[in-house]
mmCIF file with all atom_site columns, C-alpha atoms in Angstrom:
data_model
loop_
_atom_site.group_PDB
_atom_site.id
_atom_site.type_symbol
_atom_site.label_atom_id
_atom_site.label_alt_id
_atom_site.label_comp_id
_atom_site.label_asym_id
_atom_site.label_entity_id
_atom_site.label_seq_id
_atom_site.pdbx_PDB_ins_code
_atom_site.Cartn_x
_atom_site.Cartn_y
_atom_site.Cartn_z
_atom_site.occupancy
_atom_site.B_iso_or_equiv
_atom_site.pdbx_formal_charge
_atom_site.auth_seq_id
_atom_site.auth_comp_id
_atom_site.auth_asym_id
_atom_site.auth_atom_id
_atom_site.pdbx_PDB_model_num
ATOM 1   C CA . UNK A 1 1   ? 24.839 28.109 11.774  1.00 0.00 ? 1   UNK A CA 1
ATOM 2   C CA . UNK A 1 2   ? 24.525 31.068 13.815  1.00 0.00 ? 2   UNK A CA 1
ATOM 3   C CA . UNK A 1 3   ? 21.161 31.706 12.035  1.00 0.00 ? 3   UNK A CA 1
ATOM 4   C CA . UNK A 1 4   ? 20.044 28.249 13.090  1.00 0.00 ? 4   UNK A CA 1
ATOM 5   C CA . UNK A 1 5   ? 21.333 28.831 16.828  1.00 0.00 ? 5   UNK A CA 1
ATOM 6   C CA . UNK A 1 6   ? 19.665 32.236 16.783  1.00 0.00 ? 6   UNK A CA 1
ATOM 7   C CA . UNK A 1 7   ? 16.519 30.952 14.955  1.00 0.00 ? 7   UNK A CA 1
ATOM 8   C CA . UNK A 1 8   ? 15.893 27.839 17.642  1.00 0.00 ? 8   UNK A CA 1
ATOM 9   C CA . UNK A 1 9   ? 17.386 29.498 20.899  1.00 0.00 ? 9   UNK A CA 1
ATOM 10  C CA . UNK A 1 10  ? 14.788 29.296 23.425  1.00 0.00 ? 10  UNK A CA 1
ATOM 11  C CA . UNK A 1 11  ? 14.861 30.763 26.999  1.00 0.00 ? 11  UNK A CA 1
ATOM 12  C CA . UNK A 1 12  ? 14.988 28.804 29.615  1.00 0.00 ? 12  UNK A CA 1
ATOM 13  C CA . UNK A 1 13  ? 13.593 30.942 32.405  1.00 0.00 ? 13  UNK A CA 1
ATOM 14  C CA . UNK A 1 14  ? 13.008 34.235 33.220  1.00 0.00 ? 14  UNK A CA 1
ATOM 15  C CA . UNK A 1 15  ? 15.027 35.586 35.599  1.00 0.00 ? 15  UNK A CA 1
ATOM 16  C CA . UNK A 1 16  ? 13.725 39.307 36.249  1.00 0.00 ? 16  UNK A CA 1
ATOM 17  C CA . UNK A 1 17  ? 11.243 41.321 34.842  1.00 0.00 ? 17  UNK A CA 1
ATOM 18  C CA . UNK A 1 18  ? 13.241 44.344 34.136  1.00 0.00 ? 18  UNK A CA 1
ATOM 19  C CA . UNK A 1 19  ? 17.237 44.807 34.052  1.00 0.00 ? 19  UNK A CA 1
ATOM 20  C CA . UNK A 1 20  ? 17.591 46.936 37.125  1.00 0.00 ? 20  UNK A CA 1
ATOM 21  C CA . UNK A 1 21  ? 21.300 46.231 37.435  1.00 0.00 ? 21  UNK A CA 1
ATOM 22  C CA . UNK A 1 22  ? 22.678 44.921 34.138  1.00 0.00 ? 22  UNK A CA 1
ATOM 23  C CA . UNK A 1 23  ? 26.075 44.181 35.947  1.00 0.00 ? 23  UNK A CA 1
ATOM 24  C CA . UNK A 1 24  ? 24.651 41.254 37.794  1.00 0.00 ? 24  UNK A CA 1
ATOM 25  C CA . UNK A 1 25  ? 24.242 39.719 34.886  1.00 0.00 ? 25  UNK A CA 1
ATOM 26  C CA . UNK A 1 26  ? 27.253 40.619 32.637  1.00 0.00 ? 26  UNK A CA 1
ATOM 27  C CA . UNK A 1 27  ? 25.101 42.493 30.461  1.00 0.00 ? 27  UNK A CA 1
ATOM 28  C CA . UNK A 1 28  ? 26.728 45.780 31.240  1.00 0.00 ? 28  UNK A CA 1
ATOM 29  C CA . UNK A 1 29  ? 29.081 44.669 28.858  1.00 0.00 ? 29  UNK A CA 1
ATOM 30  C CA . UNK A 1 30  ? 27.896 41.591 26.865  1.00 0.00 ? 30  UNK A CA 1
ATOM 31  C CA . UNK A 1 31  ? 30.415 38.858 26.171  1.00 0.00 ? 31  UNK A CA 1
ATOM 32  C CA . UNK A 1 32  ? 28.136 38.848 22.756  1.00 0.00 ? 32  UNK A CA 1
ATOM 33  C CA . UNK A 1 33  ? 26.082 41.096 20.899  1.00 0.00 ? 33  UNK A CA 1
ATOM 34  C CA . UNK A 1 34  ? 24.364 38.954 17.803  1.00 0.00 ? 34  UNK A CA 1
ATOM 35  C CA . UNK A 1 35  ? 21.807 41.529 15.658  1.00 0.00 ? 35  UNK A CA 1
ATOM 36  C CA . UNK A 1 36  ? 19.348 39.993 12.897  1.00 0.00 ? 36  UNK A CA 1
ATOM 37  C CA . UNK A 1 37  ? 18.126 42.224 10.402  1.00 0.00 ? 37  UNK A CA 1
ATOM 38  C CA . UNK A 1 38  ? 15.809 40.883 7.943   1.00 0.00 ? 38  UNK A CA 1
ATOM 39  C CA . UNK A 1 39  ? 13.985 44.082 5.758   1.00 0.00 ? 39  UNK A CA 1
ATOM 40  C CA . UNK A 1 40  ? 12.892 46.568 8.440   1.00 0.00 ? 40  UNK A CA 1
ATOM 41  C CA . UNK A 1 41  ? 12.709 44.301 11.306  1.00 0.00 ? 41  UNK A CA 1
ATOM 42  C CA . UNK A 1 42  ? 15.543 44.254 13.507  1.00 0.00 ? 42  UNK A CA 1
ATOM 43  C CA . UNK A 1 43  ? 16.366 42.225 16.760  1.00 0.00 ? 43  UNK A CA 1
ATOM 44  C CA . UNK A 1 44  ? 19.561 42.145 18.820  1.00 0.00 ? 44  UNK A CA 1
ATOM 45  C CA . UNK A 1 45  ? 20.467 39.619 21.566  1.00 0.00 ? 45  UNK A CA 1
ATOM 46  C CA . UNK A 1 46  ? 22.600 40.476 24.251  1.00 0.00 ? 46  UNK A CA 1
ATOM 47  C CA . UNK A 1 47  ? 24.693 37.588 25.920  1.00 0.00 ? 47  UNK A CA 1
ATOM 48  C CA . UNK A 1 48  ? 25.973 38.012 29.771  1.00 0.00 ? 48  UNK A CA 1
ATOM 49  C CA . UNK A 1 49  ? 27.558 35.953 32.072  1.00 0.00 ? 49  UNK A CA 1
ATOM 50  C CA . UNK A 1 50  ? 27.382 32.272 32.644  1.00 0.00 ? 50  UNK A CA 1
ATOM 51  C CA . UNK A 1 51  ? 25.469 30.787 35.831  1.00 0.00 ? 51  UNK A CA 1
ATOM 52  C CA . UNK A 1 52  ? 26.269 27.250 35.869  1.00 0.00 ? 52  UNK A CA 1
ATOM 53  C CA . UNK A 1 53  ? 24.718 25.369 32.614  1.00 0.00 ? 53  UNK A CA 1
ATOM 54  C CA . UNK A 1 54  ? 22.786 28.458 31.497  1.00 0.00 ? 54  UNK A CA 1
ATOM 55  C CA . UNK A 1 55  ? 24.025 32.123 30.328  1.00 0.00 ? 55  UNK A CA 1
ATOM 56  C CA . UNK A 1 56  ? 22.321 35.275 31.110  1.00 0.00 ? 56  UNK A CA 1
ATOM 57  C CA . UNK A 1 57  ? 20.568 36.882 28.112  1.00 0.00 ? 57  UNK A CA 1
ATOM 58  C CA . UNK A 1 58  ? 18.282 40.128 26.835  1.00 0.00 ? 58  UNK A CA 1
ATOM 59  C CA . UNK A 1 59  ? 16.420 40.692 24.045  1.00 0.00 ? 59  UNK A CA 1
ATOM 60  C CA . UNK A 1 60  ? 17.309 44.731 23.774  1.00 0.00 ? 60  UNK A CA 1
ATOM 61  C CA . UNK A 1 61  ? 13.950 45.726 22.487  1.00 0.00 ? 61  UNK A CA 1
ATOM 62  C CA . UNK A 1 62  ? 12.262 44.287 26.073  1.00 0.00 ? 62  UNK A CA 1
ATOM 63  C CA . UNK A 1 63  ? 13.336 44.594 29.350  1.00 0.00 ? 63  UNK A CA 1
ATOM 64  C CA . UNK A 1 64  ? 13.184 41.204 30.868  1.00 0.00 ? 64  UNK A CA 1
ATOM 65  C CA . UNK A 1 65  ? 16.696 39.309 31.662  1.00 0.00 ? 65  UNK A CA 1
ATOM 66  C CA . UNK A 1 66  ? 16.347 35.499 30.815  1.00 0.00 ? 66  UNK A CA 1
ATOM 67  C CA . UNK A 1 67  ? 18.258 32.516 30.765  1.00 0.00 ? 67  UNK A CA 1
ATOM 68  C CA . UNK A 1 68  ? 19.675 30.041 27.627  1.00 0.00 ? 68  UNK A CA 1
ATOM 69  C CA . UNK A 1 69  ? 21.384 27.120 27.497  1.00 0.00 ? 69  UNK A CA 1
ATOM 70  C CA . UNK A 1 70  ? 25.102 27.545 27.733  1.00 0.00 ? 70  UNK A CA 1
ATOM 71  C CA . UNK A 1 71  ? 25.649 25.738 24.656  1.00 0.00 ? 71  UNK A CA 1
ATOM 72  C CA . UNK A 1 72  ? 23.474 28.190 22.531  1.00 0.00 ? 72  UNK A CA 1
ATOM 73  C CA . UNK A 1 73  ? 26.329 30.950 23.910  1.00 0.00 ? 73  UNK A CA 1
ATOM 74  C CA . UNK A 1 74  ? 29.068 28.620 23.149  1.00 0.00 ? 74  UNK A CA 1
ATOM 75  C CA . UNK A 1 75  ? 27.639 28.502 19.337  1.00 0.00 ? 75  UNK A CA 1
ATOM 76  C CA . UNK A 1 76  ? 27.535 32.327 19.131  1.00 0.00 ? 76  UNK A CA 1
ATOM 77  C CA . UNK A 1 77  ? 30.984 32.867 20.378  1.00 0.00 ? 77  UNK A CA 1
ATOM 78  C CA . UNK A 1 78  ? 32.418 31.037 17.523  1.00 0.00 ? 78  UNK A CA 1
ATOM 79  C CA . UNK A 1 79  ? 34.259 33.202 15.090  1.00 0.00 ? 79  UNK A CA 1
ATOM 80  C CA . UNK A 1 80  ? 32.732 34.394 11.614  1.00 0.00 ? 80  UNK A CA 1
ATOM 81  C CA . UNK A 1 81  ? 35.586 31.949 10.215  1.00 0.00 ? 81  UNK A CA 1
ATOM 82  C CA . UNK A 1 82  ? 33.479 29.014 11.973  1.00 0.00 ? 82  UNK A CA 1
ATOM 83  C CA . UNK A 1 83  ? 30.513 29.778 9.661   1.00 0.00 ? 83  UNK A CA 1
ATOM 84  C CA . UNK A 1 84  ? 32.218 30.560 6.479   1.00 0.00 ? 84  UNK A CA 1
ATOM 85  C CA . UNK A 1 85  ? 32.228 28.478 3.270   1.00 0.00 ? 85  UNK A CA 1
ATOM 86  C CA . UNK A 1 86  ? 35.186 26.672 3.254   1.00 0.00 ? 86  UNK A CA 1
ATOM 87  C CA . UNK A 1 87  ? 34.726 24.836 -0.250  1.00 0.00 ? 87  UNK A CA 1
ATOM 88  C CA . UNK A 1 88  ? 36.869 26.416 -2.623  1.00 0.00 ? 88  UNK A CA 1
ATOM 89  C CA . UNK A 1 89  ? 35.047 24.826 -5.713  1.00 0.00 ? 89  UNK A CA 1
ATOM 90  C CA . UNK A 1 90  ? 31.057 24.376 -6.789  1.00 0.00 ? 90  UNK A CA 1
ATOM 91  C CA . UNK A 1 91  ? 32.556 22.174 -9.532  1.00 0.00 ? 91  UNK A CA 1
ATOM 92  C CA . UNK A 1 92  ? 31.868 18.293 -9.528  1.00 0.00 ? 92  UNK A CA 1
ATOM 93  C CA . UNK A 1 93  ? 32.259 16.060 -12.427 1.00 0.00 ? 93  UNK A CA 1
ATOM 94  C CA . UNK A 1 94  ? 28.801 16.028 -13.159 1.00 0.00 ? 94  UNK A CA 1
ATOM 95  C CA . UNK A 1 95  ? 28.371 19.780 -13.571 1.00 0.00 ? 95  UNK A CA 1
ATOM 96  C CA . UNK A 1 96  ? 31.846 20.964 -14.483 1.00 0.00 ? 96  UNK A CA 1
ATOM 97  C CA . UNK A 1 97  ? 31.927 22.040 -18.430 1.00 0.00 ? 97  UNK A CA 1
ATOM 98  C CA . UNK A 1 98  ? 35.456 23.183 -18.652 1.00 0.00 ? 98  UNK A CA 1
ATOM 99  C CA . UNK A 1 99  ? 38.899 23.502 -16.365 1.00 0.00 ? 99  UNK A CA 1
ATOM 100 C CA . UNK A 1 100 ? 41.529 25.721 -16.888 1.00 0.00 ? 100 UNK A CA 1
ATOM 101 C CA . UNK A 1 101 ? 44.885 25.286 -15.061 1.00 0.00 ? 101 UNK A CA 1
ATOM 102 C CA . UNK A 1 102 ? 47.191 28.009 -15.175 1.00 0.00 ? 102 UNK A CA 1
ATOM 103 C CA . UNK A 1 103 ? 51.040 27.537 -14.448 1.00 0.00 ? 103 UNK A CA 1
ATOM 104 C CA . UNK A 1 104 ? 52.966 30.638 -15.133 1.00 0.00 ? 104 UNK A CA 1
ATOM 105 C CA . UNK A 1 105 ? 52.976 31.270 -18.984 1.00 0.00 ? 105 UNK A CA 1
ATOM 106 C CA . UNK A 1 106 ? 51.382 27.796 -19.590 1.00 0.00 ? 106 UNK A CA 1
ATOM 107 C CA . UNK A 1 107 ? 47.589 26.617 -19.763 1.00 0.00 ? 107 UNK A CA 1
ATOM 108 C CA . UNK A 1 108 ? 46.157 23.344 -20.243 1.00 0.00 ? 108 UNK A CA 1
ATOM 109 C CA . UNK A 1 109 ? 42.121 23.387 -20.843 1.00 0.00 ? 109 UNK A CA 1
ATOM 110 C CA . UNK A 1 110 ? 40.232 20.692 -20.702 1.00 0.00 ? 110 UNK A CA 1
ATOM 111 C CA . UNK A 1 111 ? 36.708 21.015 -22.139 1.00 0.00 ? 111 UNK A CA 1
ATOM 112 C CA . UNK A 1 112 ? 33.574 18.662 -21.704 1.00 0.00 ? 112 UNK A CA 1
ATOM 113 C CA . UNK A 1 113 ? 31.627 17.730 -25.063 1.00 0.00 ? 113 UNK A CA 1
ATOM 114 C CA . UNK A 1 114 ? 29.441 14.765 -26.756 1.00 0.00 ? 114 UNK A CA 1
ATOM 115 C CA . UNK A 1 115 ? 30.966 12.228 -29.186 1.00 0.00 ? 115 UNK A CA 1
ATOM 116 C CA . UNK A 1 116 ? 29.173 11.070 -32.136 1.00 0.00 ? 116 UNK A CA 1
ATOM 117 C CA . UNK A 1 117 ? 27.248 8.407  -30.082 1.00 0.00 ? 117 UNK A CA 1
ATOM 118 C CA . UNK A 1 118 ? 26.099 11.022 -27.616 1.00 0.00 ? 118 UNK A CA 1
ATOM 119 C CA . UNK A 1 119 ? 28.788 9.738  -24.809 1.00 0.00 ? 119 UNK A CA 1
ATOM 120 C CA . UNK A 1 120 ? 30.248 12.793 -23.021 1.00 0.00 ? 120 UNK A CA 1
ATOM 121 C CA . UNK A 1 121 ? 34.138 12.847 -23.358 1.00 0.00 ? 121 UNK A CA 1
ATOM 122 C CA . UNK A 1 122 ? 36.699 15.364 -22.081 1.00 0.00 ? 122 UNK A CA 1
ATOM 123 C CA . UNK A 1 123 ? 38.709 17.248 -24.829 1.00 0.00 ? 123 UNK A CA 1
ATOM 124 C CA . UNK A 1 124 ? 41.931 19.187 -24.577 1.00 0.00 ? 124 UNK A CA 1
ATOM 125 C CA . UNK A 1 125 ? 42.356 22.834 -26.124 1.00 0.00 ? 125 UNK A CA 1
ATOM 126 C CA . UNK A 1 126 ? 43.349 21.263 -29.674 1.00 0.00 ? 126 UNK A CA 1
ATOM 127 C CA . UNK A 1 127 ? 40.589 19.063 -29.449 1.00 0.00 ? 127 UNK A CA 1
ATOM 128 C CA . UNK A 1 128 ? 41.553 15.780 -28.685 1.00 0.00 ? 128 UNK A CA 1
ATOM 129 C CA . UNK A 1 129 ? 39.929 13.465 -26.588 1.00 0.00 ? 129 UNK A CA 1
ATOM 130 C CA . UNK A 1 130 ? 41.644 12.726 -23.271 1.00 0.00 ? 130 UNK A CA 1
ATOM 131 C CA . UNK A 1 131 ? 41.185 10.477 -20.762 1.00 0.00 ? 131 UNK A CA 1
ATOM 132 C CA . UNK A 1 132 ? 38.436 10.899 -19.109 1.00 0.00 ? 132 UNK A CA 1
ATOM 133 C CA . UNK A 1 133 ? 38.655 8.883  -15.350 1.00 0.00 ? 133 UNK A CA 1
ATOM 134 C CA . UNK A 1 134 ? 41.995 11.460 -15.376 1.00 0.00 ? 134 UNK A CA 1
ATOM 135 C CA . UNK A 1 135 ? 39.883 14.467 -15.941 1.00 0.00 ? 135 UNK A CA 1
ATOM 136 C CA . UNK A 1 136 ? 37.052 13.551 -13.431 1.00 0.00 ? 136 UNK A CA 1
ATOM 137 C CA . UNK A 1 137 ? 39.778 11.860 -10.938 1.00 0.00 ? 137 UNK A CA 1
ATOM 138 C CA . UNK A 1 138 ? 41.468 15.741 -10.975 1.00 0.00 ? 138 UNK A CA 1
ATOM 139 C CA . UNK A 1 139 ? 37.910 17.547 -10.688 1.00 0.00 ? 139 UNK A CA 1
ATOM 140 C CA . UNK A 1 140 ? 37.182 15.247 -7.863  1.00 0.00 ? 140 UNK A CA 1
ATOM 141 C CA . UNK A 1 141 ? 40.583 16.126 -6.386  1.00 0.00 ? 141 UNK A CA 1
ATOM 142 C CA . UNK A 1 142 ? 39.906 19.961 -6.726  1.00 0.00 ? 142 UNK A CA 1
ATOM 143 C CA . UNK A 1 143 ? 35.901 19.711 -5.353  1.00 0.00 ? 143 UNK A CA 1
ATOM 144 C CA . UNK A 1 144 ? 37.886 18.188 -2.033  1.00 0.00 ? 144 UNK A CA 1
ATOM 145 C CA . UNK A 1 145 ? 39.884 21.357 -1.814  1.00 0.00 ? 145 UNK A CA 1
ATOM 146 C CA . UNK A 1 146 ? 38.892 23.425 1.768   1.00 0.00 ? 146 UNK A CA 1
ATOM 147 C CA . UNK A 1 147 ? 40.183 26.068 3.461   1.00 0.00 ? 147 UNK A CA 1
ATOM 148 C CA . UNK A 1 148 ? 41.644 25.462 6.783   1.00 0.00 ? 148 UNK A CA 1
ATOM 149 C CA . UNK A 1 149 ? 42.048 29.177 7.644   1.00 0.00 ? 149 UNK A CA 1
ATOM 150 C CA . UNK A 1 150 ? 41.163 32.778 6.710   1.00 0.00 ? 150 UNK A CA 1
ATOM 151 C CA . UNK A 1 151 ? 43.757 35.535 6.566   1.00 0.00 ? 151 UNK A CA 1
ATOM 152 C CA . UNK A 1 152 ? 43.116 39.104 7.101   1.00 0.00 ? 152 UNK A CA 1
ATOM 153 C CA . UNK A 1 153 ? 45.772 40.062 4.641   1.00 0.00 ? 153 UNK A CA 1
ATOM 154 C CA . UNK A 1 154 ? 46.656 38.875 0.977   1.00 0.00 ? 154 UNK A CA 1
ATOM 155 C CA . UNK A 1 155 ? 49.837 36.960 1.423   1.00 0.00 ? 155 UNK A CA 1
ATOM 156 C CA . UNK A 1 156 ? 52.520 38.388 -1.048  1.00 0.00 ? 156 UNK A CA 1
ATOM 157 C CA . UNK A 1 157 ? 52.722 34.633 -2.252  1.00 0.00 ? 157 UNK A CA 1
ATOM 158 C CA . UNK A 1 158 ? 49.631 35.262 -4.196  1.00 0.00 ? 158 UNK A CA 1
ATOM 159 C CA . UNK A 1 159 ? 50.954 37.803 -6.599  1.00 0.00 ? 159 UNK A CA 1
ATOM 160 C CA . UNK A 1 160 ? 52.745 34.875 -8.025  1.00 0.00 ? 160 UNK A CA 1
ATOM 161 C CA . UNK A 1 161 ? 50.599 31.815 -7.340  1.00 0.00 ? 161 UNK A CA 1
ATOM 162 C CA . UNK A 1 162 ? 51.876 28.335 -8.462  1.00 0.00 ? 162 UNK A CA 1
ATOM 163 C CA . UNK A 1 163 ? 48.567 27.093 -10.058 1.00 0.00 ? 163 UNK A CA 1
ATOM 164 C CA . UNK A 1 164 ? 45.439 28.907 -10.728 1.00 0.00 ? 164 UNK A CA 1
ATOM 165 C CA . UNK A 1 165 ? 42.337 26.688 -11.459 1.00 0.00 ? 165 UNK A CA 1
ATOM 166 C CA . UNK A 1 166 ? 39.409 28.035 -12.797 1.00 0.00 ? 166 UNK A CA 1
ATOM 167 C CA . UNK A 1 167 ? 36.511 25.541 -13.129 1.00 0.00 ? 167 UNK A CA 1
ATOM 168 C CA . UNK A 1 168 ? 33.466 26.348 -15.230 1.00 0.00 ? 168 UNK A CA 1
ATOM 169 C CA . UNK A 1 169 ? 29.860 24.746 -15.078 1.00 0.00 ? 169 UNK A CA 1
ATOM 170 C CA . UNK A 1 170 ? 27.301 24.167 -17.212 1.00 0.00 ? 170 UNK A CA 1
ATOM 171 C CA . UNK A 1 171 ? 25.202 27.094 -16.426 1.00 0.00 ? 171 UNK A CA 1
ATOM 172 C CA . UNK A 1 172 ? 28.158 29.446 -17.432 1.00 0.00 ? 172 UNK A CA 1
ATOM 173 C CA . UNK A 1 173 ? 29.390 30.057 -13.493 1.00 0.00 ? 173 UNK A CA 1
#
């Protein structure tokens, strides 16, 4: 999302051909500095103070001061957590081949296989066929698990988790 914001950002107007006094535009201490690196190329955008519906900005490789829409600056102000992937599992019922659920010393395993007729079924660790609808319902619930927030440190409770779910997909992930 941040990359999309940066790649689609368009200046509204040029305010000054050179930045004689950066403090006038809030560029002496930018509120946001976004740097994009692609190979050996590097571009840095400094965002200054707001002026109505616009925000002063400057590409640090050029001397001009210009304005951007306030919404562009607002998008870039969002924290990194806003852009982090929040889905915990890539596995879905159609691409998952194995599920291991570990609770304490006990592990329950389900593995996808094909029966004699070529129909896909789920089997437990002993090879017994289990209710496919229930396994797929569990997979649907697991695939819906999303992070609500990200911690800066590992919570001590994670040293003894209540449940560890491992989902393996057809391609071995």
